[in-house]
PDB file of C-alpha atoms in Angstrom:
ATOM      1  CA  MET A 110      34.276 132.537 257.919  1.00 38.00           C
ATOM      2  CA  ARG A 111      31.512 130.709 255.931  1.00 40.00           C
ATOM      3  CA  ILE A 112      29.398 134.236 256.079  1.00 39.00           C
ATOM      4  CA  ARG A 113      32.053 136.581 254.971  1.00 41.00           C
ATOM      5  CA  SER A 114      32.712 133.992 252.335  1.00 42.00           C
ATOM      6  CA  THR A 115      29.109 134.239 250.712  1.00 41.00           C
ATOM      7  CA  ARG A 116      29.092 138.157 250.623  1.00 41.00           C
ATOM      8  CA  HIS A 117      32.288 138.255 249.181  1.00 41.00           C
ATOM      9  CA  ARG A 118      30.977 135.604 246.681  1.00 41.00           C
ATOM     10  CA  THR A 119      27.647 138.079 246.354  1.00 40.00           C
ATOM     11  CA  ALA A 120      29.209 140.969 245.897  1.00 39.00           C
ATOM     12  CA  VAL A 121      31.441 139.768 242.963  1.00 38.00           C
ATOM     13  CA  THR A 122      28.984 138.043 241.438  1.00 40.00           C
ATOM     14  CA  VAL A 123      26.669 141.351 241.113  1.00 38.00           C
ATOM     15  CA  LEU A 124      30.141 143.657 239.506  1.00 34.00           C
ATOM     16  CA  CYS A 125      30.679 141.078 237.141  1.00 36.00           C
ATOM     17  CA  ALA A 126      26.924 141.058 236.258  1.00 39.00           C
ATOM     18  CA  ALA A 127      26.618 144.916 236.107  1.00 41.00           C
ATOM     19  CA  GLY A 128      30.260 144.696 234.306  1.00 43.00           C
ATOM     20  CA  PHE A 129      28.421 142.565 231.715  1.00 37.00           C
ATOM     21  CA  ALA A 130      25.745 145.024 231.017  1.00 41.00           C
ATOM     22  CA  LEU A 131      27.711 147.583 230.559  1.00 35.00           C
ATOM     23  CA  LEU A 132      29.835 145.348 228.513  1.00 35.00           C
ATOM     24  CA  VAL A 133      26.893 144.476 226.318  1.00 36.00           C
ATOM     25  CA  THR A 134      25.762 148.530 226.278  1.00 41.00           C
ATOM     26  CA  GLY A 135      29.104 149.401 224.834  1.00 43.00           C
ATOM     27  CA  CYS A 136      29.067 147.020 222.191  1.00 38.00           C
ATOM     28  CA  ASN A 137      25.278 148.239 220.613  1.00 45.00           C
ATOM     29  CA  ASP A 138      26.156 151.616 221.399  1.00 45.00           C
ATOM     30  CA  ASN A 139      29.495 150.782 219.246  1.00 44.00           C
ATOM     31  CA  LEU A 140      27.014 148.682 216.292  1.00 36.00           C
ATOM     32  CA  ALA A 141      24.676 151.476 216.243  1.00 40.00           C
ATOM     33  CA  GLN A 142      27.921 153.817 215.211  1.00 44.00           C
ATOM     34  CA  ASP A 143      29.609 151.003 213.190  1.00 45.00           C
ATOM     35  CA  GLY A 144      25.818 150.725 211.273  1.00 45.00           C
ATOM     36  CA  GLY A 145      25.724 147.424 212.741  1.00 44.00           C
ATOM     37  CA  GLU A 146      21.476 148.035 213.474  1.00 43.00           C
ATOM     38  CA  LYS A 147      21.331 151.498 213.397  1.00 41.00           C
ATOM     39  CA  THR A 148      18.179 152.883 211.889  1.00 41.00           C
ATOM     40  CA  PRO A 149      18.179 153.208 208.379  1.00 40.00           C
ATOM     41  CA  THR A 150      18.752 156.541 206.487  1.00 43.00           C
ATOM     42  CA  LYS A 151      17.452 158.629 203.610  1.00 43.00           C
ATOM     43  CA  GLU A 152      19.111 157.626 200.392  1.00 42.00           C
ATOM     44  CA  PRO A 153      21.655 160.352 199.170  1.00 40.00           C
ATOM     45  CA  LYS A 154      19.930 162.935 196.390  1.00 41.00           C
ATOM     46  CA  PRO A 155      21.185 162.437 193.033  1.00 37.00           C
ATOM     47  CA  SER A 156      23.674 165.405 192.700  1.00 35.00           C
ATOM     48  CA  ALA A 157      22.911 168.273 190.254  1.00 33.00           C
ATOM     49  CA  THR A 158      23.144 167.880 186.355  1.00 40.00           C
ATOM     50  CA  PRO A 159      26.922 168.804 185.153  1.00 49.00           C
ATOM     51  CA  SER A 160      26.707 172.410 183.782  1.00 73.00           C
ATOM     52  CA  LYS A 161      27.858 171.616 179.374  1.00 91.00           C
ATOM     53  CA  ALA A 162      31.361 171.873 178.946  1.00 97.00           C
ATOM     54  CA  LEU A 163      32.995 175.354 178.006  1.00 97.00           C
ATOM     55  CA  ASP A 164      32.153 175.910 173.944  1.00 98.00           C
ATOM     56  CA  SER A 165      30.545 172.156 174.057  1.00 97.00           C
ATOM     57  CA  ASP A 166      27.813 173.836 172.045  1.00 98.00           C
ATOM     58  CA  ALA A 167      30.168 175.460 169.416  1.00 98.00           C
ATOM     59  CA  GLY A 168      28.032 175.474 165.774  1.00 97.00           C
ATOM     60  CA  LYS A 169      24.683 174.054 167.711  1.00 98.00           C
ATOM     61  CA  THR A 170      21.402 175.817 167.090  1.00 98.00           C
ATOM     62  CA  LEU A 171      19.992 175.825 170.406  1.00 98.00           C
ATOM     63  CA  ALA A 172      16.540 176.854 171.247  1.00 97.00           C
ATOM     64  CA  LEU A 173      15.967 180.590 172.563  1.00 97.00           C
ATOM     65  CA  GLY A 174      16.385 181.275 176.439  1.00 97.00           C
ATOM     66  CA  GLU A 175      19.135 178.413 176.477  1.00 98.00           C
ATOM     67  CA  SER A 176      22.414 179.128 177.660  1.00 98.00           C
ATOM     68  CA  THR A 177      25.433 177.904 176.662  1.00 98.00           C
ATOM     69  CA  PRO A 178      29.274 178.568 178.506  1.00 98.00           C
ATOM     70  CA  ILE A 179      31.911 179.929 176.141  1.00 98.00           C
ATOM     71  CA  THR A 180      34.899 181.231 175.482  1.00 97.00           C
ATOM     72  CA  TYR A 181      35.529 184.661 174.941  1.00 97.00           C
ATOM     73  CA  LYS A 182      37.843 186.031 172.856  1.00 95.00           C
ATOM     74  CA  ARG A 183      39.255 189.786 170.916  1.00 89.00           C
ATOM     75  CA  SER A 184      42.297 191.018 171.173  1.00 83.00           C
ATOM     76  CA  ASP A 185      43.854 191.317 174.355  1.00 83.00           C
ATOM     77  CA  LYS A 186      40.507 190.676 176.046  1.00 88.00           C
ATOM     78  CA  THR A 187      39.637 187.324 176.838  1.00 93.00           C
ATOM     79  CA  GLY A 188      37.271 185.422 180.313  1.00 96.00           C
ATOM     80  CA  THR A 189      34.633 182.796 180.163  1.00 97.00           C
ATOM     81  CA  LEU A 190      30.792 184.576 179.774  1.00 98.00           C
ATOM     82  CA  ARG A 191      27.346 181.887 180.309  1.00 98.00           C
ATOM     83  CA  ILE A 192      25.262 183.354 176.826  1.00 98.00           C
ATOM     84  CA  ALA A 193      21.983 183.459 175.809  1.00 98.00           C
ATOM     85  CA  ALA A 194      19.490 184.614 173.061  1.00 98.00           C
ATOM     86  CA  LYS A 195      16.292 185.627 175.210  1.00 98.00           C
ATOM     87  CA  SER A 196      14.433 187.327 172.364  1.00 97.00           C
ATOM     88  CA  VAL A 197      14.102 188.379 169.006  1.00 98.00           C
ATOM     89  CA  VAL A 198      11.415 190.721 168.275  1.00 97.00           C
ATOM     90  CA  LYS A 199       9.554 192.576 165.403  1.00 97.00           C
ATOM     91  CA  GLY A 200       9.995 196.474 165.823  1.00 97.00           C
ATOM     92  CA  ALA A 201       9.180 199.210 163.305  1.00 97.00           C
ATOM     93  CA  GLN A 202      10.361 202.314 161.448  1.00 96.00           C
ATOM     94  CA  SER A 203       8.995 204.208 164.280  1.00 96.00           C
ATOM     95  CA  ASP A 204      10.866 202.915 166.915  1.00 97.00           C
ATOM     96  CA  LEU A 205      14.031 204.424 165.217  1.00 97.00           C
ATOM     97  CA  ASP A 206      13.411 208.098 165.160  1.00 95.00           C
ATOM     98  CA  LYS A 207      16.433 209.260 166.936  1.00 94.00           C
ATOM     99  CA  VAL A 208      18.555 206.709 164.447  1.00 95.00           C
ATOM    100  CA  ALA A 209      19.749 208.424 162.043  1.00 93.00           C
ATOM    101  CA  LEU A 210      19.377 206.213 158.925  1.00 95.00           C
ATOM    102  CA  ASN A 211      19.784 206.750 155.206  1.00 95.00           C
ATOM    103  CA  ALA A 212      16.964 206.224 152.822  1.00 96.00           C
ATOM    104  CA  GLU A 213      17.310 203.176 151.845  1.00 96.00           C
ATOM    105  CA  GLU A 214      18.050 202.243 155.955  1.00 96.00           C
ATOM    106  CA  ARG A 215      14.730 203.388 156.309  1.00 96.00           C
ATOM    107  CA  LYS A 216      12.638 200.605 153.652  1.00 96.00           C
ATOM    108  CA  LEU A 217      13.549 197.812 155.773  1.00 97.00           C
ATOM    109  CA  GLN A 218      12.575 196.645 159.492  1.00 97.00           C
ATOM    110  CA  PRO A 219      13.692 196.627 162.038  1.00 98.00           C
ATOM    111  CA  TYR A 220      13.816 193.229 165.001  1.00 98.00           C
ATOM    112  CA  TYR A 221      15.506 193.358 168.056  1.00 98.00           C
ATOM    113  CA  VAL A 222      17.523 190.355 169.708  1.00 98.00           C
ATOM    114  CA  THR A 223      17.966 190.325 173.477  1.00 98.00           C
ATOM    115  CA  MET A 224      20.915 188.775 174.763  1.00 98.00           C
ATOM    116  CA  SER A 225      21.791 188.075 178.225  1.00 98.00           C
ATOM    117  CA  PHE A 226      25.898 187.255 179.820  1.00 98.00           C
ATOM    118  CA  GLN A 227      26.818 186.246 182.685  1.00 98.00           C
ATOM    119  CA  ASN A 228      31.177 186.519 183.841  1.00 98.00           C
ATOM    120  CA  ILE A 229      31.412 183.102 185.321  1.00 98.00           C
ATOM    121  CA  GLY A 230      35.100 183.619 184.183  1.00 97.00           C
ATOM    122  CA  LYS A 231      38.103 185.049 186.696  1.00 95.00           C
ATOM    123  CA  ASN A 232      38.724 187.918 184.852  1.00 91.00           C
ATOM    124  CA  SER A 233      37.063 191.335 184.255  1.00 95.00           C
ATOM    125  CA  ILE A 234      36.705 192.119 180.614  1.00 95.00           C
ATOM    126  CA  HIS A 235      37.572 195.601 180.106  1.00 94.00           C
ATOM    127  CA  TYR A 236      35.577 197.306 177.936  1.00 93.00           C
ATOM    128  CA  PRO A 237      34.204 194.320 176.677  1.00 93.00           C
ATOM    129  CA  PHE A 238      31.461 195.277 173.497  1.00 93.00           C
ATOM    130  CA  LEU A 239      29.253 191.789 174.514  1.00 96.00           C
ATOM    131  CA  THR A 240      26.541 192.829 171.880  1.00 95.00           C
ATOM    132  CA  THR A 241      29.294 193.469 168.877  1.00 94.00           C
ATOM    133  CA  PRO A 242      29.241 189.497 168.043  1.00 96.00           C
ATOM    134  CA  VAL A 243      25.619 189.243 168.338  1.00 98.00           C
ATOM    135  CA  ASN A 244      24.121 188.127 164.682  1.00 98.00           C
ATOM    136  CA  LEU A 245      20.695 187.362 163.177  1.00 98.00           C
ATOM    137  CA  ARG A 246      20.237 186.001 159.720  1.00 98.00           C
ATOM    138  CA  ASP A 247      17.486 185.962 157.737  1.00 97.00           C
ATOM    139  CA  SER A 248      15.759 182.982 156.136  1.00 94.00           C
ATOM    140  CA  ARG A 249      17.757 182.755 153.196  1.00 95.00           C
ATOM    141  CA  GLY A 250      20.834 182.623 155.213  1.00 95.00           C
ATOM    142  CA  GLU A 251      21.969 185.749 154.173  1.00 97.00           C
ATOM    143  CA  ASP A 252      23.272 188.532 157.893  1.00 97.00           C
ATOM    144  CA  ALA A 253      20.987 190.928 158.718  1.00 98.00           C
ATOM    145  CA  LYS A 254      21.955 194.959 158.898  1.00 97.00           C
ATOM    146  CA  ALA A 255      23.551 195.837 162.760  1.00 97.00           C
ATOM    147  CA  LEU A 256      22.588 199.338 163.399  1.00 95.00           C
ATOM    148  CA  ILE A 257      25.116 200.980 165.916  1.00 90.00           C
ATOM    149  CA  THR A 258      23.089 202.947 168.332  1.00 91.00           C
ATOM    150  CA  LEU A 259      23.273 204.450 171.913  1.00 85.00           C
ATOM    151  CA  ASN A 260      21.286 203.283 174.784  1.00 81.00           C
ATOM    152  CA  GLY A 261      18.065 205.856 174.930  1.00 84.00           C
ATOM    153  CA  ASP A 262      18.160 205.923 171.422  1.00 93.00           C
ATOM    154  CA  VAL A 263      15.906 202.531 170.967  1.00 96.00           C
ATOM    155  CA  ALA A 264      13.448 202.493 173.823  1.00 95.00           C
ATOM    156  CA  LYS A 265      12.180 198.870 172.774  1.00 96.00           C
ATOM    157  CA  CYS A 266      15.982 198.039 172.186  1.00 96.00           C
ATOM    158  CA  PRO A 267      17.825 199.470 175.396  1.00 91.00           C
ATOM    159  CA  GLY A 268      21.027 198.046 176.812  1.00 84.00           C
ATOM    160  CA  GLU A 269      24.837 199.555 176.850  1.00 87.00           C
ATOM    161  CA  ASP A 270      27.724 198.142 177.318  1.00 90.00           C
ATOM    162  CA  PRO A 271      29.246 198.415 180.698  1.00 93.00           C
ATOM    163  CA  ASP A 272      33.144 199.782 180.857  1.00 94.00           C
ATOM    164  CA  ASP A 273      33.725 196.531 182.932  1.00 95.00           C
ATOM    165  CA  PHE A 274      32.564 193.269 182.676  1.00 97.00           C
ATOM    166  CA  GLY A 275      33.680 191.777 186.558  1.00 97.00           C
ATOM    167  CA  ALA A 276      33.688 188.348 187.301  1.00 97.00           C
ATOM    168  CA  GLY A 277      29.514 187.728 188.463  1.00 97.00           C
ATOM    169  CA  ASP A 278      28.311 190.699 186.597  1.00 98.00           C
ATOM    170  CA  ASN A 279      25.254 189.654 184.677  1.00 98.00           C
ATOM    171  CA  ALA A 280      24.065 192.264 181.479  1.00 97.00           C
ATOM    172  CA  THR A 281      20.487 191.897 179.266  1.00 97.00           C
ATOM    173  CA  LEU A 282      21.337 194.249 176.564  1.00 96.00           C
ATOM    174  CA  CYS A 283      19.518 194.358 172.824  1.00 97.00           C
ATOM    175  CA  LYS A 284      20.834 195.059 169.429  1.00 97.00           C
ATOM    176  CA  VAL A 285      19.051 196.438 166.325  1.00 97.00           C
ATOM    177  CA  PHE A 286      19.371 194.287 162.763  1.00 98.00           C
ATOM    178  CA  LEU A 287      17.691 195.318 160.023  1.00 98.00           C
ATOM    179  CA  LEU A 288      16.045 193.221 157.522  1.00 98.00           C
ATOM    180  CA  PRO A 289      14.983 193.395 153.831  1.00 96.00           C
ATOM    181  CA  ALA A 290      10.960 194.117 153.825  1.00 92.00           C
ATOM    182  CA  GLY A 291       9.001 190.094 153.661  1.00 91.00           C
ATOM    183  CA  GLU A 292      12.089 188.473 155.181  1.00 95.00           C
ATOM    184  CA  THR A 293      11.942 187.133 158.347  1.00 96.00           C
ATOM    185  CA  PRO A 294      14.819 186.520 161.231  1.00 97.00           C
ATOM    186  CA  SER A 295      15.933 182.612 160.781  1.00 97.00           C
ATOM    187  CA  VAL A 296      18.615 181.985 163.692  1.00 98.00           C
ATOM    188  CA  THR A 297      20.988 184.681 165.302  1.00 98.00           C
ATOM    189  CA  SER A 298      24.098 183.999 166.656  1.00 98.00           C
ATOM    190  CA  TYR A 299      27.300 184.513 169.130  1.00 98.00           C
ATOM    191  CA  THR A 300      30.561 184.271 167.864  1.00 97.00           C
ATOM    192  CA  GLY A 301      33.025 184.218 171.099  1.00 96.00           C
ATOM    193  CA  ASP A 302      36.219 182.975 169.650  1.00 96.00           C
ATOM    194  CA  PHE A 303      36.903 183.174 166.008  1.00 94.00           C
ATOM    195  CA  ASP A 304      38.922 180.257 166.502  1.00 95.00           C
ATOM    196  CA  LYS A 305      35.406 178.611 167.476  1.00 96.00           C
ATOM    197  CA  GLU A 306      32.337 177.931 165.401  1.00 97.00           C
ATOM    198  CA  PRO A 307      29.805 180.644 166.424  1.00 98.00           C
ATOM    199  CA  VAL A 308      27.041 179.295 168.762  1.00 98.00           C
ATOM    200  CA  PHE A 309      23.007 179.892 167.244  1.00 98.00           C
ATOM    201  CA  TRP A 310      19.641 180.600 167.975  1.00 98.00           C
ATOM    202  CA  LYS A 311      16.530 179.329 166.853  1.00 97.00           C
ATOM    203  CA  ALA A 312      14.690 183.350 165.409  1.00 94.00           C
ATOM    204  CA  GLY A 313      11.247 182.727 166.290  1.00 72.00           C
ATOM    205  CA  GLN A 314       8.406 185.026 165.118  1.00 53.00           C
ATOM    206  CA  ASN A 315       7.792 186.993 167.735  1.00 49.00           C
TER     207      ASN A 315
END
């Protein structure tokens, strides 16, 4: 009877020790899962700089190439665009050989304003006339004369408005302006919504 009792106590002791080891292991695992003793992880990366608010640059003057989101509204056409004035480039009268100009217009200096457009809204804009709201002012603050040209008329200022500008679509278009001889451009602008101020870009000399 004593031998049987000793064996029984020994077995119980072994089982208890094993159970304690499993309990400790389980606790350690739980601590690791709960963050008690787990290896430190890398700090999360900061979120990207938030985009500009819609129409937040209305009335402001931006640098060439800087984009901004605007409301586009023309009668029954509405949408949300991201736009940027990419360049303002001095041209030559010889570039306009295919354009019908009168004698006075032949004395003026052409400049080419290139704009980029992205439809960041949900609406498709039918016949948007994207370049119509583009304007150019000279050093006196006077508006330049805008020319209506067809794609291919001026090789150095290409681009024709799409018939439909769908969500996610992109376009890069150029518009021709004429300034008096000796005048230089100061700013180019875009009026997306006549109820808001236009956005301006400083027109560097190119």
